[in-house]
Tab-separated table of C-alpha atoms in Angstrom:
chain	number	residue	atom	x	y	z
J	1	MET	CA	100.894	-93.052	-43.314
J	2	VAL	CA	104.651	-93.073	-44.664
J	3	ALA	CA	104.132	-94.683	-47.845
J	4	VAL	CA	101.399	-92.264	-48.956
J	5	MET	CA	103.551	-89.346	-47.995
J	6	ASN	CA	106.648	-91.003	-49.818
J	7	GLN	CA	103.812	-91.182	-52.907
J	8	ARG	CA	102.869	-87.677	-52.774
J	9	LYS	CA	106.801	-86.678	-52.890
J	10	TRP	CA	107.472	-88.762	-56.375
J	11	VAL	CA	103.597	-87.747	-57.381
J	12	ASN	CA	104.911	-83.854	-56.887
J	13	ALA	CA	107.832	-84.301	-57.940
J	14	ALA	CA	106.994	-86.157	-61.535
J	15	LEU	CA	104.295	-83.080	-61.746
J	16	ALA	CA	107.181	-80.701	-61.116
J	17	PHE	CA	109.755	-81.945	-63.897
J	18	GLY	CA	106.837	-82.408	-65.966
J	19	LEU	CA	105.873	-78.560	-65.848
J	20	LEU	CA	109.888	-77.859	-66.031
J	21	ILE	CA	110.119	-79.795	-68.972
J	22	SER	CA	107.070	-78.123	-70.756
J	23	MET	CA	108.499	-74.555	-70.332
J	24	ALA	CA	112.075	-75.394	-71.413
J	25	LEU	CA	110.731	-77.718	-74.796
J	26	PRO	CA	109.107	-74.672	-76.724
J	27	GLY	CA	112.649	-72.884	-76.466
J	28	CYS	CA	113.681	-75.760	-78.651
J	29	VAL	CA	111.855	-74.752	-81.189
J	30	VAL	CA	114.161	-74.060	-84.406
J	31	VAL	CA	113.005	-72.452	-87.497
J	32	PRO	CA	114.289	-72.593	-90.665
J	33	ASP	CA	116.353	-70.046	-91.775
J	34	GLN	CA	114.554	-67.986	-94.601
J	35	GLY	CA	117.357	-65.530	-95.696
J	36	HIS	CA	119.213	-67.934	-97.795
J	37	TYR	CA	119.053	-69.455	-101.012
J	38	ALA	CA	119.301	-73.404	-101.072
J	39	GLY	CA	118.136	-74.360	-104.463
J	40	GLY	CA	121.253	-75.554	-105.927
J	41	VAL	CA	124.219	-73.609	-107.863
J	42	VAL	CA	123.509	-70.201	-109.060
J	43	MET	CA	125.037	-70.561	-112.930
J	44	VAL	CA	124.580	-66.853	-113.101
J	45	ALA	CA	128.078	-64.754	-112.248
J	46	PRO	CA	126.662	-61.549	-110.590
J	47	PRO	CA	127.555	-58.139	-111.706
J	48	PRO	CA	130.609	-56.390	-110.579
J	49	PRO	CA	130.731	-55.207	-106.906
J	50	ARG	CA	128.848	-51.640	-106.400
J	51	VAL	CA	131.266	-48.228	-105.273
J	52	GLU	CA	130.569	-47.713	-101.618
J	53	VAL	CA	131.872	-44.348	-100.007
J	54	ILE	CA	133.682	-45.729	-96.595
J	55	GLY	CA	133.107	-43.319	-94.104
J	56	VAL	CA	135.092	-42.317	-90.972
J	57	ALA	CA	134.695	-45.276	-88.279
J	58	PRO	CA	132.292	-44.474	-85.157
J	59	SER	CA	135.250	-45.369	-82.598
J	60	PRO	CA	138.580	-47.354	-82.765
J	61	GLY	CA	138.071	-50.913	-83.011
J	62	PHE	CA	134.883	-50.811	-85.505
J	63	VAL	CA	135.779	-53.019	-88.908
J	64	TRP	CA	134.159	-51.693	-92.506
J	65	VAL	CA	132.476	-54.711	-93.798
J	66	GLY	CA	131.350	-54.254	-97.554
J	67	GLY	CA	128.555	-54.680	-99.583
J	68	TYR	CA	127.319	-57.893	-101.572
J	69	TRP	CA	125.133	-59.408	-104.077
J	70	SER	CA	123.068	-61.942	-102.675
J	71	TRP	CA	120.659	-64.439	-105.116
J	72	VAL	CA	117.338	-63.192	-104.409
J	73	GLY	CA	113.967	-64.399	-106.120
J	74	GLY	CA	115.715	-65.627	-109.311
J	75	ARG	CA	118.201	-62.890	-109.591
J	76	HIS	CA	121.597	-60.767	-107.825
J	77	GLU	CA	120.036	-58.104	-105.217
J	78	TRP	CA	122.650	-56.035	-103.897
J	79	VAL	CA	123.272	-56.241	-99.657
J	80	PRO	CA	124.642	-52.391	-98.754
J	81	ALA	CA	127.682	-52.678	-96.609
J	82	LEU	CA	127.042	-51.899	-92.510
Protein backbone atom coordinates (compact mmCIF):
# COMPACT_ATOMS: atom_id res chain seq x y z
CA MET A 1 0.00 0.00 0.00
CA VAL A 2 2.84 2.38 0.88
CA ALA A 3 4.61 1.62 -2.38
CA VAL A 4 1.49 2.49 -4.39
CA MET A 5 1.07 5.80 -2.54
CA ASN A 6 4.75 6.60 -3.04
CA GLN A 7 4.44 5.79 -6.75
CA ARG A 8 1.39 8.08 -7.04
CA LYS A 9 3.37 10.94 -5.47
CA TRP A 10 6.10 10.52 -8.09
CA VAL A 11 3.58 10.32 -10.92
CA ASN A 12 1.77 13.44 -9.65
CA ALA A 13 5.07 15.27 -9.23
CA ALA A 14 6.13 14.28 -12.76
CA LEU A 15 2.81 15.44 -14.20
CA ALA A 16 3.02 18.74 -12.31
CA PHE A 17 6.58 19.27 -13.52
CA GLY A 18 5.59 18.45 -17.11
CA LEU A 19 2.70 20.90 -16.91
CA LEU A 20 4.98 23.60 -15.50
CA ILE A 21 7.56 23.08 -18.25
CA SER A 22 4.91 23.03 -20.99
CA MET A 23 3.57 26.35 -19.72
CA ALA A 24 7.00 27.96 -19.29
CA LEU A 25 8.68 26.97 -22.57
CA PRO A 26 6.42 28.97 -24.92
CA GLY A 27 7.69 32.10 -23.16
CA CYS A 28 11.21 31.24 -24.35
CA VAL A 29 10.41 31.52 -28.06
CA VAL A 30 12.61 34.14 -29.72
CA VAL A 31 11.20 35.94 -32.74
CA PRO A 32 13.85 37.37 -35.09
CA ASP A 33 14.01 41.14 -35.25
CA GLN A 34 12.56 42.42 -38.53
CA GLY A 35 13.51 46.06 -38.00
CA HIS A 36 17.17 46.02 -39.00
CA TYR A 37 19.19 45.49 -42.14
CA ALA A 38 21.20 42.27 -42.03
CA GLY A 39 22.20 42.11 -45.68
CA GLY A 40 25.80 43.25 -45.30
CA VAL A 41 27.55 46.58 -45.62
CA VAL A 42 25.65 49.53 -47.12
CA MET A 43 27.96 51.19 -49.64
CA VAL A 44 25.81 54.31 -50.17
CA ALA A 45 26.29 57.25 -47.82
CA PRO A 46 23.12 58.62 -46.23
CA PRO A 47 21.86 62.09 -47.13
CA PRO A 48 22.67 64.91 -44.71
CA PRO A 49 20.59 64.97 -41.50
CA ARG A 50 17.28 66.79 -41.70
CA VAL A 51 16.66 69.92 -39.68
CA GLU A 52 14.38 69.19 -36.74
CA VAL A 53 12.76 71.63 -34.35
CA ILE A 54 13.63 70.74 -30.78
CA GLY A 55 10.68 71.54 -28.55
CA VAL A 56 10.59 72.21 -24.85
CA ALA A 57 11.12 69.15 -22.64
CA PRO A 58 7.89 68.00 -20.95
CA SER A 59 9.67 67.92 -17.59
CA PRO A 60 13.21 67.90 -16.20
CA GLY A 61 15.19 64.76 -16.93
CA PHE A 62 13.90 64.21 -20.48
CA VAL A 63 16.56 63.90 -23.19
CA TRP A 64 16.20 64.77 -26.88
CA VAL A 65 16.93 61.90 -29.26
CA GLY A 66 17.39 63.21 -32.79
CA GLY A 67 16.27 61.53 -35.98
CA TYR A 68 18.51 59.41 -38.19
CA TRP A 69 18.70 57.74 -41.59
CA SER A 70 17.90 54.02 -41.65
CA TRP A 71 18.51 51.61 -44.54
CA VAL A 72 15.11 50.16 -45.53
CA GLY A 73 14.23 48.36 -48.75
CA GLY A 74 17.42 49.29 -50.58
CA ARG A 75 17.26 53.01 -49.76
CA HIS A 76 17.75 55.42 -46.89
CA GLU A 77 14.61 56.33 -44.96
CA TRP A 78 14.41 59.10 -42.34
CA VAL A 79 13.37 57.99 -38.85
CA PRO A 80 12.03 61.04 -37.00
CA ALA A 81 13.15 62.11 -33.54
CA LEU A 82 11.48 60.81 -30.42
